[in-house]
Amino acid sequence: MAPVELAKRAELSLSHVYQLLRGDRPDPRGTTLRKVATALGLNEAQLTSGDTEPTDVGPPLDRATFFALMSAFPSGVTIVTTVDEDGRPRGLTCTATCSLSAEPPLLLVCLDNRSGTLAAVRSSRRFAVNYLLAGRGELSNRFATPGLDRWKDVAWRTTPHGVPVLHADSLAFVACRLHSELTAGDHTVVVGRVEGGHAPAPGSQPLIYFRRAYATLRA
Ligand SMILES: Cc1cc2nc3c(=O)[nH]c(=O)nc-3n(C[C@H](O)[C@H](O)[C@H](O)COP(=O)(O)O)c2cc1C
């Protein structure tokens, strides 16, 4: 934390904070220690012992528990599509997506930092989100499997926005231009400005993903 921020949070003067950091105040008062500890999210014992693991952070969460927790939220299944530098279609299965803003119209998709599709989105600066129809679990698995020709025998076409879409297997698709991105941990939040698309027809049914299995909505 920067000294300015620490001074603000601890309600101490900046010069006081610099004196503490330089060691010019070797024996600070108890109230000062408490203020600094609170500002840093530590208790006084941790501050003086140098054990600086913040008190509000519990033991690290294991991956299996994280995925089990995340599986509680049912979602639709999308295939995010784009073109690479050679003009070839690229795409991956993605459930981490949602609407973001109406003015301007924005949506977001969260893509693994190592994703080849993410690299292609960065170069083309365009992508589409294809919302899969019920019963397309195999197609979803195919677009999540490395090393396959994912586009073999799949119906697709290029929209006037310049993105490939899987029109025959989707109940809707949205064409986007890359708006911005934010890397957080091992994924990147990719924000797209929605330029157009195809809305779902009445009665069309989506593919659902819940507790790591595909499902459909009951009428
Ligand atoms: C149901 C399901 C949902 C997935 N959701 C995401 C997701 O939201 N973001 C992501 O980056 N990968 C997700 N994946 C994994 C990618 O589809 C997979 O890693 C893919 O091989 C990446 O391809 P690429 O490197 O060619 O882009 C999901 C996979 C499945 C089966």
Coordinates of C-alpha atoms and ligand atoms in Angstrom, one line a residue:
M1 CA 0.0 0.0 0.0
A2 CA 1.3 3.4 -0.9
P3 CA 2.3 5.7 2.1
V4 CA -0.4 8.3 1.0
E5 CA -3.1 5.6 1.1
L6 CA -1.8 4.3 4.4
A7 CA -1.9 7.8 5.9
K8 CA -5.5 8.3 4.7
R9 CA -6.7 4.9 5.9
A10 CA -4.9 5.2 9.3
E11 CA -5.9 8.8 9.7
L12 CA -2.2 9.8 10.3
S13 CA -0.3 12.6 8.7
L14 CA 1.9 11.6 5.7
S15 CA 5.0 12.8 7.5
H16 CA 4.1 10.6 10.5
V17 CA 3.8 7.6 8.1
Y18 CA 7.1 8.3 6.5
Q19 CA 8.8 8.6 9.9
L20 CA 7.3 5.2 10.9
L21 CA 8.5 3.6 7.6
R22 CA 12.0 5.1 8.0
G23 CA 12.2 3.8 11.6
D24 CA 12.6 7.4 12.9
R25 CA 9.9 6.5 15.5
P26 CA 11.3 3.2 16.8
D27 CA 8.7 2.9 19.6
P28 CA 5.4 4.0 18.3
R29 CA 2.4 4.5 20.6
G30 CA -0.2 1.7 21.0
T31 CA -2.9 3.9 19.4
T32 CA -0.7 4.5 16.4
L33 CA 0.1 0.8 16.0
R34 CA -3.6 0.0 16.2
K35 CA -4.4 2.5 13.5
V36 CA -1.7 1.2 11.2
A37 CA -2.7 -2.4 11.8
T38 CA -6.3 -1.8 11.1
A39 CA -5.5 0.1 7.9
L40 CA -3.4 -2.9 6.7
G41 CA -6.1 -5.4 7.7
L42 CA -3.7 -6.9 10.4
N43 CA -3.8 -7.3 14.1
E44 CA -1.1 -5.6 16.3
A45 CA 0.7 -8.9 17.0
Q46 CA 1.0 -9.6 13.2
L47 CA 2.3 -6.1 12.6
T48 CA 5.0 -6.3 15.2
S49 CA 6.0 -9.9 14.4
G50 CA 6.2 -9.3 10.7
D51 CA 3.6 -12.1 10.0
T52 CA 1.6 -10.1 7.5
E53 CA -1.1 -12.5 6.2
P54 CA -4.2 -10.3 6.4
T55 CA -6.7 -11.3 9.1
D56 CA -9.7 -11.2 6.8
V57 CA -8.2 -13.8 4.4
G58 CA -8.9 -17.4 5.3
P59 CA -7.0 -20.5 4.2
P60 CA -6.5 -20.8 0.5
L61 CA -9.5 -22.3 -1.3
D62 CA -8.8 -25.5 -3.3
R63 CA -9.8 -25.7 -6.9
A64 CA -12.2 -28.5 -6.4
T65 CA -14.2 -26.5 -3.9
F66 CA -14.1 -23.4 -6.1
F67 CA -15.5 -25.4 -9.0
A68 CA -18.2 -27.1 -6.9
L69 CA -19.3 -23.7 -5.6
M70 CA -19.4 -22.2 -9.1
S71 CA -21.4 -25.1 -10.4
A72 CA -24.4 -24.0 -8.4
F73 CA -25.3 -21.3 -10.9
P74 CA -27.2 -22.5 -13.9
S75 CA -26.3 -20.9 -17.2
G76 CA -26.8 -21.1 -20.9
V77 CA -24.0 -22.4 -23.1
T78 CA -22.4 -20.2 -25.7
I79 CA -19.7 -20.7 -28.3
V80 CA -17.7 -17.5 -28.7
T81 CA -16.5 -17.2 -32.3
T82 CA -14.1 -15.0 -34.2
V83 CA -11.5 -15.1 -37.0
D84 CA -7.8 -15.5 -36.6
E85 CA -5.0 -13.5 -38.5
D86 CA -5.3 -15.9 -41.5
G87 CA -9.1 -15.4 -41.7
R88 CA -9.9 -18.9 -40.3
P89 CA -12.8 -19.3 -37.9
R90 CA -11.9 -19.8 -34.3
G91 CA -14.2 -20.5 -31.3
L92 CA -14.5 -21.9 -27.8
T93 CA -17.3 -23.0 -25.5
C94 CA -18.0 -20.4 -22.9
T95 CA -20.5 -20.2 -20.0
A96 CA -19.0 -17.2 -18.3
T97 CA -20.9 -14.5 -20.1
C98 CA -23.5 -11.9 -19.3
S99 CA -25.2 -8.7 -20.4
L100 CA -23.3 -5.6 -19.1
S101 CA -24.7 -2.3 -20.2
A102 CA -27.7 -1.0 -22.3
E103 CA -26.3 2.5 -23.0
P104 CA -24.0 1.7 -24.8
P105 CA -25.0 -1.9 -25.5
L106 CA -22.2 -4.1 -23.9
L107 CA -21.8 -7.7 -22.9
L108 CA -18.9 -9.6 -21.4
V109 CA -17.3 -13.0 -21.8
C110 CA -14.6 -14.3 -19.5
L111 CA -11.8 -16.1 -21.5
D112 CA -8.9 -18.1 -20.2
N113 CA -5.7 -16.1 -20.7
R114 CA -4.2 -19.1 -22.6
S115 CA -7.2 -19.4 -25.0
G116 CA -6.3 -19.4 -28.7
T117 CA -9.7 -17.8 -29.3
L118 CA -8.8 -14.9 -27.0
A119 CA -5.6 -14.3 -29.1
A120 CA -7.8 -14.3 -32.3
V121 CA -10.3 -11.8 -30.7
R122 CA -7.4 -9.5 -29.9
S123 CA -6.2 -9.5 -33.4
S124 CA -9.6 -9.3 -35.2
R125 CA -11.2 -7.1 -32.5
R126 CA -14.5 -8.7 -33.3
F127 CA -16.4 -11.7 -31.9
A128 CA -19.8 -13.3 -31.8
V129 CA -21.6 -15.0 -28.9
N130 CA -23.7 -18.0 -30.2
Y131 CA -26.3 -19.1 -27.6
L132 CA -26.6 -22.9 -28.2
L133 CA -29.9 -24.7 -28.7
A134 CA -31.1 -27.5 -26.4
G135 CA -29.5 -30.8 -27.4
R136 CA -26.2 -29.3 -28.5
G137 CA -24.1 -30.8 -25.7
E138 CA -21.8 -32.6 -28.1
L139 CA -21.1 -29.5 -30.0
S140 CA -20.3 -27.7 -26.8
N141 CA -17.8 -30.5 -25.8
R142 CA -16.3 -30.3 -29.3
F143 CA -15.6 -26.6 -29.0
A144 CA -14.0 -27.2 -25.6
T145 CA -11.7 -30.0 -26.8
P146 CA -8.1 -29.0 -27.9
G147 CA -6.7 -30.6 -31.1
L148 CA -10.0 -31.2 -32.9
D149 CA -11.1 -29.6 -36.1
R150 CA -14.0 -27.9 -34.3
W151 CA -15.5 -26.5 -37.5
K152 CA -15.6 -29.8 -39.5
D153 CA -19.2 -30.5 -40.7
V154 CA -20.6 -27.6 -38.7
A155 CA -22.9 -25.1 -40.5
W156 CA -21.6 -21.6 -40.2
R157 CA -21.7 -18.4 -42.1
T158 CA -20.1 -14.9 -41.8
T159 CA -22.4 -12.1 -40.8
P160 CA -22.1 -8.6 -42.3
H161 CA -20.2 -7.6 -39.1
G162 CA -17.4 -9.9 -40.3
V163 CA -17.8 -12.7 -37.6
P164 CA -18.5 -16.4 -38.2
V165 CA -21.8 -17.6 -36.5
L166 CA -23.1 -21.1 -35.9
H167 CA -26.6 -20.2 -37.1
A168 CA -28.0 -23.7 -37.3
D169 CA -27.1 -24.7 -33.7
S170 CA -27.9 -21.5 -32.0
L171 CA -31.2 -20.0 -30.8
A172 CA -29.6 -16.6 -31.1
F173 CA -26.3 -14.9 -31.7
V174 CA -24.8 -11.5 -31.0
A175 CA -22.1 -9.8 -33.0
C176 CA -19.7 -7.6 -31.1
R177 CA -16.7 -5.3 -31.6
L178 CA -14.0 -5.5 -28.9
H179 CA -14.7 -2.7 -26.5
S180 CA -12.2 -3.3 -23.7
E181 CA -10.7 -6.0 -21.6
L182 CA -9.6 -6.6 -18.0
T183 CA -7.3 -9.4 -16.9
A184 CA -8.3 -10.8 -13.5
G185 CA -6.4 -13.9 -12.3
D186 CA -6.1 -16.6 -15.0
H187 CA -9.0 -15.2 -17.1
T188 CA -9.7 -12.0 -19.0
V189 CA -13.0 -10.2 -19.0
V190 CA -13.6 -9.3 -22.6
V191 CA -16.1 -6.6 -23.1
G192 CA -17.9 -6.4 -26.5
R193 CA -20.0 -3.6 -27.9
V194 CA -23.0 -5.2 -29.4
E195 CA -23.5 -4.3 -33.0
G196 CA -26.3 -6.6 -34.0
G197 CA -27.5 -10.2 -33.9
H198 CA -30.4 -12.5 -34.2
A199 CA -32.9 -12.8 -31.4
P200 CA -34.4 -16.2 -30.3
A201 CA -37.6 -17.3 -32.0
P202 CA -40.6 -17.8 -29.7
G203 CA -40.6 -21.3 -28.2
S204 CA -36.9 -22.0 -29.0
Q205 CA -35.1 -23.9 -26.2
P206 CA -31.6 -23.2 -24.9
L207 CA -28.9 -25.7 -23.8
I208 CA -28.4 -25.3 -20.0
Y209 CA -25.3 -26.1 -17.9
F210 CA -25.8 -26.8 -14.2
R211 CA -23.7 -28.8 -11.8
R212 CA -21.3 -29.7 -14.6
A213 CA -24.0 -31.4 -16.7
Y214 CA -26.1 -30.3 -19.7
A215 CA -29.8 -29.9 -19.1
T216 CA -32.9 -28.4 -20.8
L217 CA -35.6 -26.2 -19.4
R218 CA -38.9 -27.9 -18.5
A219 CA -41.9 -26.3 -20.0
Ligands
LIG1 C1 -19.5 -26.2 -20.4 C2 -18.2 -25.5 -20.6 C3 -18.0 -24.2 -20.3 C4 -16.8 -23.5 -20.5 N1 -16.7 -22.2 -20.2 C5 -15.6 -21.5 -20.4 C6 -15.5 -20.1 -20.1 O1 -16.5 -19.5 -19.7 N2 -14.3 -19.5 -20.4 C7 -13.2 -20.2 -20.9 O2 -12.2 -19.5 -21.2 N3 -13.3 -21.5 -21.2 C8 -14.4 -22.2 -20.9 N4 -14.5 -23.5 -21.2 C9 -13.3 -24.2 -21.7 C10 -12.9 -23.9 -23.1 O3 -14.0 -24.1 -24.0 C11 -11.7 -24.8 -23.5 O4 -10.6 -24.6 -22.7 C12 -11.3 -24.6 -25.0 O5 -10.5 -25.7 -25.4 C13 -10.5 -23.3 -25.2 O6 -10.3 -23.3 -26.6 P1 -9.2 -22.2 -27.3 O7 -7.9 -22.3 -26.6 O8 -9.1 -22.7 -28.8 O9 -9.8 -20.9 -27.3 C14 -15.7 -24.2 -21.0 C15 -15.8 -25.6 -21.3 C16 -17.0 -26.2 -21.1 C17 -17.2 -27.7 -21.5

